[in-house]
Amino acid sequence: MPRLAIVISIVWFVSLFVVRSLVQWKQTGSTGLKGFNGHVGSTSWFAGVSWSSGLILAPIAPVAALLEWPGGALVATSGPLHIAGAGCALVGVVGAVLAQRSMGDSWRVGVDESETTELVTSGLFAWVRNPIFSFVGISLLGLILLVPNPLAFLAGGLAAIGIELQVRAVEEPYLERTHGSAYRTYAARVGRFSPGIGRFNRQRAEAGTTHG
């Protein structure tokens, strides 16, 4: 299924980045692409490098499988596996696009400390705090099921590590500083990547600590 994975990767990239950036630029005058945060070697910098490397490597995995590059050999092939992978990838693309639309003008890739965006808590954000990342994860799972090779596993691992660090070390502290108790109350009610999981504890919500 490398060819299908390549097609889905192209649709994924165009939908989530190219189209969304153009819409954002038309609505706000900014593409919403803010880049990495922090100095080289910092946790926030490593987070950006890790998740972006994973997303760049992801479409290379099916190309490597198709052209028989090193790291491209499939460790398993199965019809049901491919169907599940295609389903996950498509659900991930559609879900991430809907989550982006829910964010409206507040959509960003990265954090700009000089900006204050609206705290979005409706739509998919009423169920999880980071639905875009959640659906990106589902898309990556779909890719791994479509082309289960070492490069796909590496892409998924890098993206997972980077997204965890980005959310915990960059975005959550920024949102706490920007929105204070409103964000902490929201985070105590709504899970981080899946419903009910990763909520702030009562002490953090009430005391406003920026760690834990």
PDB file of N, CA and C in Angstrom, residues 114-174:
ATOM      1  N   SER A 114       4.331  37.064  21.935  1.00  0.00           N
ATOM      2  CA  SER A 114       3.816  38.432  21.843  1.00  0.00           C
ATOM      3  C   SER A 114       2.339  38.477  21.505  1.00  0.00           C
ATOM      4  N   GLU A 115       1.765  37.319  21.159  1.00  0.00           N
ATOM      5  CA  GLU A 115       0.359  37.266  20.775  1.00  0.00           C
ATOM      6  C   GLU A 115      -0.514  36.753  21.916  1.00  0.00           C
ATOM      7  N   THR A 116      -1.766  37.193  21.922  1.00  0.00           N
ATOM      8  CA  THR A 116      -2.764  36.663  22.847  1.00  0.00           C
ATOM      9  C   THR A 116      -3.962  36.207  22.021  1.00  0.00           C
ATOM     10  N   THR A 117      -4.092  34.900  21.871  1.00  0.00           N
ATOM     11  CA  THR A 117      -5.192  34.358  21.087  1.00  0.00           C
ATOM     12  C   THR A 117      -6.332  33.923  21.998  1.00  0.00           C
ATOM     13  N   GLU A 118      -7.498  33.769  21.404  1.00  0.00           N
ATOM     14  CA  GLU A 118      -8.678  33.332  22.164  1.00  0.00           C
ATOM     15  C   GLU A 118      -8.497  31.894  22.647  1.00  0.00           C
ATOM     16  N   LEU A 119      -8.944  31.620  23.864  1.00  0.00           N
ATOM     17  CA  LEU A 119      -8.934  30.259  24.388  1.00  0.00           C
ATOM     18  C   LEU A 119     -10.146  29.528  23.820  1.00  0.00           C
ATOM     19  N   VAL A 120      -9.906  28.541  22.979  1.00  0.00           N
ATOM     20  CA  VAL A 120     -10.982  27.797  22.320  1.00  0.00           C
ATOM     21  C   VAL A 120     -11.341  26.579  23.163  1.00  0.00           C
ATOM     22  N   THR A 121     -12.598  26.486  23.568  1.00  0.00           N
ATOM     23  CA  THR A 121     -13.038  25.358  24.406  1.00  0.00           C
ATOM     24  C   THR A 121     -14.299  24.691  23.856  1.00  0.00           C
ATOM     25  N   SER A 122     -14.693  25.042  22.650  1.00  0.00           N
ATOM     26  CA  SER A 122     -15.921  24.491  22.067  1.00  0.00           C
ATOM     27  C   SER A 122     -15.582  23.529  20.942  1.00  0.00           C
ATOM     28  N   GLY A 123     -16.614  22.910  20.369  1.00  0.00           N
ATOM     29  CA  GLY A 123     -16.388  21.951  19.292  1.00  0.00           C
ATOM     30  C   GLY A 123     -15.600  20.758  19.791  1.00  0.00           C
ATOM     31  N   LEU A 124     -14.639  20.318  19.016  1.00  0.00           N
ATOM     32  CA  LEU A 124     -13.811  19.188  19.422  1.00  0.00           C
ATOM     33  C   LEU A 124     -12.990  19.514  20.666  1.00  0.00           C
ATOM     34  N   PHE A 125     -12.737  20.791  20.910  1.00  0.00           N
ATOM     35  CA  PHE A 125     -11.960  21.204  22.081  1.00  0.00           C
ATOM     36  C   PHE A 125     -12.744  21.043  23.376  1.00  0.00           C
ATOM     37  N   ALA A 126     -14.029  20.778  23.269  1.00  0.00           N
ATOM     38  CA  ALA A 126     -14.807  20.473  24.463  1.00  0.00           C
ATOM     39  C   ALA A 126     -14.552  19.045  24.936  1.00  0.00           C
ATOM     40  N   TRP A 127     -13.953  18.237  24.055  1.00  0.00           N
ATOM     41  CA  TRP A 127     -13.687  16.831  24.388  1.00  0.00           C
ATOM     42  C   TRP A 127     -12.228  16.604  24.755  1.00  0.00           C
ATOM     43  N   VAL A 128     -11.323  17.214  24.000  1.00  0.00           N
ATOM     44  CA  VAL A 128      -9.893  17.123  24.301  1.00  0.00           C
ATOM     45  C   VAL A 128      -9.255  18.487  24.069  1.00  0.00           C
ATOM     46  N   ARG A 129      -8.154  18.749  24.770  1.00  0.00           N
ATOM     47  CA  ARG A 129      -7.536  20.067  24.674  1.00  0.00           C
ATOM     48  C   ARG A 129      -6.680  20.227  23.416  1.00  0.00           C
ATOM     49  N   ASN A 130      -6.225  19.124  22.866  1.00  0.00           N
ATOM     50  CA  ASN A 130      -5.327  19.183  21.701  1.00  0.00           C
ATOM     51  C   ASN A 130      -5.818  18.242  20.585  1.00  0.00           C
ATOM     52  N   PRO A 131      -7.016  18.462  20.082  1.00  0.00           N
ATOM     53  CA  PRO A 131      -7.568  17.520  19.106  1.00  0.00           C
ATOM     54  C   PRO A 131      -6.783  17.457  17.794  1.00  0.00           C
ATOM     55  N   ILE A 132      -6.132  18.555  17.409  1.00  0.00           N
ATOM     56  CA  ILE A 132      -5.339  18.504  16.174  1.00  0.00           C
ATOM     57  C   ILE A 132      -4.218  17.494  16.331  1.00  0.00           C
ATOM     58  N   PHE A 133      -3.484  17.579  17.431  1.00  0.00           N
ATOM     59  CA  PHE A 133      -2.407  16.625  17.683  1.00  0.00           C
ATOM     60  C   PHE A 133      -2.957  15.204  17.841  1.00  0.00           C
ATOM     61  N   SER A 134      -4.123  15.084  18.460  1.00  0.00           N
ATOM     62  CA  SER A 134      -4.728  13.760  18.618  1.00  0.00           C
ATOM     63  C   SER A 134      -4.988  13.117  17.264  1.00  0.00           C
ATOM     64  N   PHE A 135      -5.548  13.881  16.342  1.00  0.00           N
ATOM     65  CA  PHE A 135      -5.850  13.336  15.027  1.00  0.00           C
ATOM     66  C   PHE A 135      -4.595  13.164  14.178  1.00  0.00           C
ATOM     67  N   VAL A 136      -3.582  13.999  14.399  1.00  0.00           N
ATOM     68  CA  VAL A 136      -2.300  13.777  13.730  1.00  0.00           C
ATOM     69  C   VAL A 136      -1.734  12.422  14.165  1.00  0.00           C
ATOM     70  N   GLY A 137      -1.868  12.111  15.455  1.00  0.00           N
ATOM     71  CA  GLY A 137      -1.417  10.819  15.951  1.00  0.00           C
ATOM     72  C   GLY A 137      -2.163   9.663  15.297  1.00  0.00           C
ATOM     73  N   ILE A 138      -3.468   9.828  15.109  1.00  0.00           N
ATOM     74  CA  ILE A 138      -4.261   8.784  14.443  1.00  0.00           C
ATOM     75  C   ILE A 138      -3.799   8.625  12.995  1.00  0.00           C
ATOM     76  N   SER A 139      -3.492   9.737  12.330  1.00  0.00           N
ATOM     77  CA  SER A 139      -2.992   9.670  10.958  1.00  0.00           C
ATOM     78  C   SER A 139      -1.668   8.915  10.885  1.00  0.00           C
ATOM     79  N   LEU A 140      -0.784   9.188  11.838  1.00  0.00           N
ATOM     80  CA  LEU A 140       0.517   8.513  11.853  1.00  0.00           C
ATOM     81  C   LEU A 140       0.352   7.021  12.131  1.00  0.00           C
ATOM     82  N   LEU A 141      -0.588   6.675  12.994  1.00  0.00           N
ATOM     83  CA  LEU A 141      -0.877   5.267  13.223  1.00  0.00           C
ATOM     84  C   LEU A 141      -1.342   4.613  11.926  1.00  0.00           C
ATOM     85  N   GLY A 142      -2.185   5.326  11.177  1.00  0.00           N
ATOM     86  CA  GLY A 142      -2.643   4.815   9.892  1.00  0.00           C
ATOM     87  C   GLY A 142      -1.490   4.587   8.930  1.00  0.00           C
ATOM     88  N   LEU A 143      -0.528   5.532   8.920  1.00  0.00           N
ATOM     89  CA  LEU A 143       0.632   5.380   8.055  1.00  0.00           C
ATOM     90  C   LEU A 143       1.435   4.138   8.428  1.00  0.00           C
ATOM     91  N   ILE A 144       1.630   3.930   9.734  1.00  0.00           N
ATOM     92  CA  ILE A 144       2.395   2.768  10.190  1.00  0.00           C
ATOM     93  C   ILE A 144       1.698   1.475   9.791  1.00  0.00           C
ATOM     94  N   LEU A 145       0.385   1.447   9.871  1.00  0.00           N
ATOM     95  CA  LEU A 145      -0.355   0.245   9.482  1.00  0.00           C
ATOM     96  C   LEU A 145      -0.316   0.024   7.971  1.00  0.00           C
ATOM     97  N   LEU A 146      -0.272   1.106   7.205  1.00  0.00           N
ATOM     98  CA  LEU A 146      -0.204   0.987   5.744  1.00  0.00           C
ATOM     99  C   LEU A 146       1.181   0.541   5.275  1.00  0.00           C
ATOM    100  N   VAL A 147       2.205   1.142   5.884  1.00  0.00           N
ATOM    101  CA  VAL A 147       3.589   0.800   5.501  1.00  0.00           C
ATOM    102  C   VAL A 147       4.413   0.552   6.775  1.00  0.00           C
ATOM    103  N   PRO A 148       4.220  -0.601   7.398  1.00  0.00           N
ATOM    104  CA  PRO A 148       4.931  -0.880   8.654  1.00  0.00           C
ATOM    105  C   PRO A 148       6.408  -1.201   8.407  1.00  0.00           C
ATOM    106  N   ASN A 149       7.196  -0.150   8.224  1.00  0.00           N
ATOM    107  CA  ASN A 149       8.636  -0.315   8.042  1.00  0.00           C
ATOM    108  C   ASN A 149       9.389   0.523   9.074  1.00  0.00           C
ATOM    109  N   PRO A 150      10.693   0.330   9.210  1.00  0.00           N
ATOM    110  CA  PRO A 150      11.452   1.065  10.227  1.00  0.00           C
ATOM    111  C   PRO A 150      11.332   2.575  10.135  1.00  0.00           C
ATOM    112  N   LEU A 151      11.266   3.116   8.920  1.00  0.00           N
ATOM    113  CA  LEU A 151      11.147   4.569   8.781  1.00  0.00           C
ATOM    114  C   LEU A 151       9.809   5.071   9.305  1.00  0.00           C
ATOM    115  N   ALA A 152       8.741   4.322   9.073  1.00  0.00           N
ATOM    116  CA  ALA A 152       7.425   4.720   9.583  1.00  0.00           C
ATOM    117  C   ALA A 152       7.406   4.671  11.109  1.00  0.00           C
ATOM    118  N   PHE A 153       8.015   3.634  11.683  1.00  0.00           N
ATOM    119  CA  PHE A 153       8.095   3.544  13.148  1.00  0.00           C
ATOM    120  C   PHE A 153       8.897   4.710  13.720  1.00  0.00           C
ATOM    121  N   LEU A 154      10.011   5.051  13.053  1.00  0.00           N
ATOM    122  CA  LEU A 154      10.837   6.169  13.510  1.00  0.00           C
ATOM    123  C   LEU A 154      10.072   7.478  13.419  1.00  0.00           C
ATOM    124  N   ALA A 155       9.344   7.670  12.318  1.00  0.00           N
ATOM    125  CA  ALA A 155       8.546   8.888  12.147  1.00  0.00           C
ATOM    126  C   ALA A 155       7.503   9.013  13.251  1.00  0.00           C
ATOM    127  N   GLY A 156       6.808   7.907  13.534  1.00  0.00           N
ATOM    128  CA  GLY A 156       5.799   7.933  14.592  1.00  0.00           C
ATOM    129  C   GLY A 156       6.402   8.213  15.955  1.00  0.00           C
ATOM    130  N   GLY A 157       7.557   7.609  16.236  1.00  0.00           N
ATOM    131  CA  GLY A 157       8.208   7.827  17.528  1.00  0.00           C
ATOM    132  C   GLY A 157       8.677   9.254  17.705  1.00  0.00           C
ATOM    133  N   LEU A 158       9.322   9.807  16.685  1.00  0.00           N
ATOM    134  CA  LEU A 158       9.791  11.194  16.759  1.00  0.00           C
ATOM    135  C   LEU A 158       8.628  12.166  16.935  1.00  0.00           C
ATOM    136  N   ALA A 159       7.569  11.952  16.160  1.00  0.00           N
ATOM    137  CA  ALA A 159       6.408  12.842  16.252  1.00  0.00           C
ATOM    138  C   ALA A 159       5.758  12.751  17.626  1.00  0.00           C
ATOM    139  N   ALA A 160       5.636  11.535  18.166  1.00  0.00           N
ATOM    140  CA  ALA A 160       5.012  11.365  19.481  1.00  0.00           C
ATOM    141  C   ALA A 160       5.812  12.071  20.573  1.00  0.00           C
ATOM    142  N   ILE A 161       7.128  11.898  20.561  1.00  0.00           N
ATOM    143  CA  ILE A 161       7.987  12.553  21.552  1.00  0.00           C
ATOM    144  C   ILE A 161       7.890  14.067  21.419  1.00  0.00           C
ATOM    145  N   GLY A 162       7.991  14.547  20.177  1.00  0.00           N
ATOM    146  CA  GLY A 162       7.944  15.979  19.951  1.00  0.00           C
ATOM    147  C   GLY A 162       6.622  16.614  20.344  1.00  0.00           C
ATOM    148  N   ILE A 163       5.523  15.947  20.030  1.00  0.00           N
ATOM    149  CA  ILE A 163       4.205  16.482  20.368  1.00  0.00           C
ATOM    150  C   ILE A 163       4.014  16.536  21.881  1.00  0.00           C
ATOM    151  N   GLU A 164       4.427  15.493  22.585  1.00  0.00           N
ATOM    152  CA  GLU A 164       4.332  15.489  24.048  1.00  0.00           C
ATOM    153  C   GLU A 164       5.115  16.654  24.632  1.00  0.00           C
ATOM    154  N   LEU A 165       6.347  16.845  24.181  1.00  0.00           N
ATOM    155  CA  LEU A 165       7.171  17.945  24.690  1.00  0.00           C
ATOM    156  C   LEU A 165       6.599  19.301  24.306  1.00  0.00           C
ATOM    157  N   GLN A 166       6.119  19.426  23.071  1.00  0.00           N
ATOM    158  CA  GLN A 166       5.547  20.686  22.609  1.00  0.00           C
ATOM    159  C   GLN A 166       4.355  21.093  23.474  1.00  0.00           C
ATOM    160  N   VAL A 167       3.483  20.139  23.732  1.00  0.00           N
ATOM    161  CA  VAL A 167       2.288  20.447  24.517  1.00  0.00           C
ATOM    162  C   VAL A 167       2.637  20.729  25.972  1.00  0.00           C
ATOM    163  N   ARG A 168       3.442  19.867  26.591  1.00  0.00           N
ATOM    164  CA  ARG A 168       3.723  19.990  28.014  1.00  0.00           C
ATOM    165  C   ARG A 168       4.691  21.134  28.349  1.00  0.00           C
ATOM    166  N   ALA A 169       5.733  21.301  27.504  1.00  0.00           N
ATOM    167  CA  ALA A 169       6.790  22.258  27.837  1.00  0.00           C
ATOM    168  C   ALA A 169       6.609  23.627  27.194  1.00  0.00           C
ATOM    169  N   VAL A 170       5.809  23.702  26.121  1.00  0.00           N
ATOM    170  CA  VAL A 170       5.664  24.966  25.411  1.00  0.00           C
ATOM    171  C   VAL A 170       4.240  25.512  25.486  1.00  0.00           C
ATOM    172  N   GLU A 171       3.278  24.740  25.006  1.00  0.00           N
ATOM    173  CA  GLU A 171       1.939  25.283  24.835  1.00  0.00           C
ATOM    174  C   GLU A 171       1.171  25.421  26.149  1.00  0.00           C
ATOM    175  N   GLU A 172       1.229  24.408  27.007  1.00  0.00           N
ATOM    176  CA  GLU A 172       0.489  24.508  28.270  1.00  0.00           C
ATOM    177  C   GLU A 172       1.016  25.641  29.159  1.00  0.00           C
ATOM    178  N   PRO A 173       2.340  25.783  29.336  1.00  0.00           N
ATOM    179  CA  PRO A 173       2.818  26.932  30.119  1.00  0.00           C
ATOM    180  C   PRO A 173       2.416  28.274  29.503  1.00  0.00           C
ATOM    181  N   TYR A 174       2.461  28.364  28.169  1.00  0.00           N
ATOM    182  CA  TYR A 174       2.049  29.603  27.502  1.00  0.00           C
ATOM    183  C   TYR A 174       0.578  29.903  27.763  1.00  0.00           C
TER     184      TYR A 174
END
